[in-house]
Amino acid sequence: MLVFAASDKGGTGRSVTSANLAYHRALAGDDVCYLDFDFGSPTAAAVFDVPDARQAAEDRGLHSYLIGEAAEPARIDVWSDTEHRVLRTRPPGSGRLVLMPGDVSGGEFATTDDNLRRCVDLLLRLNSEFDLIIVDLSAGRSYAVDMVLEATSLREMSGVEARWLVFHRWTRQHVAAAASLVFGKRGIVAGGVARGHDEEALRNVIRFVRAAVPDPESALWSQVSPTQSAWMRECDRDLKQLASTQGIGYSLVLGSVPLEPVLQWREQLITDEDVLDSQIANRETWDALSELAGRLTDDKFWEQP
Ligand SMILES: Nc1ncnc2c1ncn2[C@@H]1O[C@H](COP(=O)(O)OP(=O)(O)OP(=O)(O)O)[C@@H](O)[C@H]1O
Ligand SMILES: [Mg+2]
């Protein structure tokens, strides 16, 4: 299965959350491949803690592959190449966790027949090799979004299951932007339909993820004054109302990830050691990521809302 990770704005938590989802699925036994299609600013290597990926991706990253300058994109085996002490010990029963990095000096490019073909070839090959392929797309209505909409509209990809996650933060601007990226005039749905996707079918494979959501009831905010607390709760209510009027309400939300202090400070994978041993990360974050990872392939959450 392919999962496309999109967001309208930058800095939404798209890459860090998607990388954590890939990690959770690999822990659960799936063979997972993470593709960094954020050609302008690839970051996945840092999140997975694989500094060598920068070298590997110097001129063999996904950007070079798609524009025809590399025959095969570089692959990084995260379990063996990471510098992260905990990740280096591959847990028994886990699946493969492979990163295909973006080129260090990549950049956006318009889709041509040639690079579209290479994109389709790659996605088809990976789909038969891995259980799950997570594709981190550049923010906004990018060339990367256009390319995968085009690729998945082709008949040869019709047998490949593809789902979309649209990430946004929990603010008025982010809610409106995420809705517009999907349902707006030149949004994902319109762009897909223009390329031959069936509108209803495409809408049914798009879900939203709310990232870095502050929970006014959580211990993190227990020190705020009663006035601040009341204000936060009111904002939260207003945002839920706004999301629902923008058409991205509860029934289309695959999950929410709470604001996590560790991720606020550092782009990384949250391991069980961070939660149980050093206790630097919140249990709620781990649980939310784990639940979200499970829902990616749980059809119950992808039925027509
Ligand atoms: N749940 C969270 N709580 C707190 N901070 C978070 C959370 N998720 C992500 N972040 C932080 O938010 C910042 C932006 O996240 P990330 O880089 O994943 O966003 P992005 O949408 O991929 O951005 P870009 O468009 O620039 O690639 C990072 O510093 C990340 O660690
Ligand atoms: Mg990113």
Coordinates of C-alpha atoms in Angstrom, one line a residue, residues 51-176:
P51 CA 24.0 11.0 8.6
D52 CA 25.5 8.8 5.9
A53 CA 22.3 9.2 3.9
R54 CA 23.5 12.7 3.0
Q55 CA 26.5 11.2 1.2
A56 CA 24.4 8.5 -0.4
A57 CA 22.0 11.0 -1.6
E58 CA 24.6 13.4 -2.9
D59 CA 23.8 12.5 -6.5
R60 CA 21.9 9.2 -6.2
G61 CA 18.8 10.5 -4.3
L62 CA 15.2 10.3 -5.5
H63 CA 15.6 13.6 -7.3
S64 CA 18.5 12.3 -9.4
Y65 CA 16.7 9.1 -10.1
L66 CA 13.5 10.8 -11.2
I67 CA 15.2 13.2 -13.5
G68 CA 17.2 10.4 -15.0
E69 CA 20.6 11.1 -13.6
A70 CA 20.8 7.9 -11.5
A71 CA 19.7 4.5 -12.6
E72 CA 18.5 3.5 -9.1
P73 CA 17.8 5.7 -6.1
A74 CA 20.0 5.2 -3.0
R75 CA 18.6 3.0 -0.3
I76 CA 19.4 3.2 3.4
D77 CA 18.7 0.4 5.7
V78 CA 17.7 2.3 8.8
W79 CA 18.2 -0.5 11.3
S80 CA 21.8 -1.0 10.3
D81 CA 22.9 2.5 9.3
T82 CA 21.3 4.7 11.9
E83 CA 23.4 6.4 14.5
H84 CA 20.6 6.2 17.0
R85 CA 21.6 3.8 19.8
V86 CA 18.2 2.3 20.3
L87 CA 17.3 1.9 16.6
R88 CA 20.5 0.1 15.9
T89 CA 19.2 -2.9 17.7
R90 CA 16.6 -4.3 15.4
P91 CA 13.8 -5.6 17.5
P92 CA 12.9 -9.3 17.0
G93 CA 9.8 -9.6 14.8
S94 CA 10.3 -6.2 13.2
G95 CA 10.1 -5.7 9.4
R96 CA 12.5 -3.9 7.1
L97 CA 12.8 -0.2 7.5
V98 CA 14.3 1.4 4.3
L99 CA 14.8 5.0 3.6
M100 CA 15.1 6.4 0.1
P101 CA 16.6 9.8 0.7
G102 CA 16.2 13.0 -1.3
D103 CA 19.2 14.6 -2.9
V104 CA 21.0 17.0 -0.7
S105 CA 20.9 19.6 -3.5
G106 CA 17.7 18.6 -5.1
G107 CA 14.9 21.0 -6.0
E108 CA 11.4 20.9 -7.5
F109 CA 10.9 20.0 -11.1
A110 CA 8.0 19.9 -13.5
T111 CA 6.6 16.4 -14.4
T112 CA 7.7 15.1 -17.8
D113 CA 6.7 11.9 -19.5
D114 CA 10.2 10.5 -18.6
N115 CA 10.2 11.3 -14.9
L116 CA 6.5 10.2 -14.6
R117 CA 7.5 6.8 -16.1
R118 CA 10.4 6.5 -13.6
C119 CA 8.1 7.4 -10.7
V120 CA 5.5 4.8 -11.8
D121 CA 8.2 2.1 -12.2
L122 CA 9.6 2.9 -8.8
L123 CA 6.2 2.8 -7.0
L124 CA 5.2 -0.4 -8.7
R125 CA 8.4 -2.1 -7.9
L126 CA 8.4 -1.0 -4.3
N127 CA 4.8 -1.9 -3.9
S128 CA 5.6 -5.5 -4.7
E129 CA 8.6 -5.5 -2.4
F130 CA 7.2 -3.7 0.7
D131 CA 4.0 -3.9 2.7
L132 CA 3.9 -0.1 3.1
I133 CA 5.4 2.7 1.2
I134 CA 5.2 6.2 2.8
V135 CA 5.8 9.1 0.5
D136 CA 6.6 12.4 2.1
L137 CA 5.5 15.1 -0.5
S138 CA 6.6 18.7 -0.6
A139 CA 4.3 21.1 1.1
G140 CA 1.5 22.8 -0.8
R141 CA 0.3 22.2 -4.3
S142 CA 3.8 21.0 -5.3
Y143 CA 5.1 19.3 -8.4
A144 CA 5.5 16.2 -6.2
V145 CA 1.8 16.2 -5.4
D146 CA 1.0 16.6 -9.1
M147 CA 3.4 13.8 -10.1
V148 CA 1.9 11.3 -7.8
L149 CA -1.7 12.3 -8.7
E150 CA -0.7 11.7 -12.3
A151 CA 1.1 8.5 -11.6
T152 CA -1.8 7.0 -9.6
S153 CA -4.3 8.0 -12.3
L154 CA -2.6 5.7 -14.8
R155 CA -4.3 2.3 -15.5
E156 CA -1.2 0.3 -14.7
M157 CA -1.4 1.6 -11.1
S158 CA -5.1 1.0 -10.7
G159 CA -4.4 -2.2 -8.7
V160 CA -2.2 -0.4 -6.2
E161 CA -4.0 0.8 -3.1
A162 CA -3.1 4.4 -2.3
R163 CA -4.2 6.6 0.6
W164 CA -3.5 10.2 1.5
L165 CA -2.8 11.8 4.8
V166 CA -3.1 15.6 5.0
F167 CA -1.3 17.0 8.0
H168 CA -2.1 20.2 9.7
R169 CA -1.5 22.0 12.9
W170 CA -4.2 23.0 15.3
T171 CA -4.7 26.7 14.4
R172 CA -7.2 28.6 12.3
Q173 CA -4.8 29.2 9.5
H174 CA -3.7 25.6 9.3
V175 CA -7.2 24.2 9.4
A176 CA -8.3 26.5 6.6

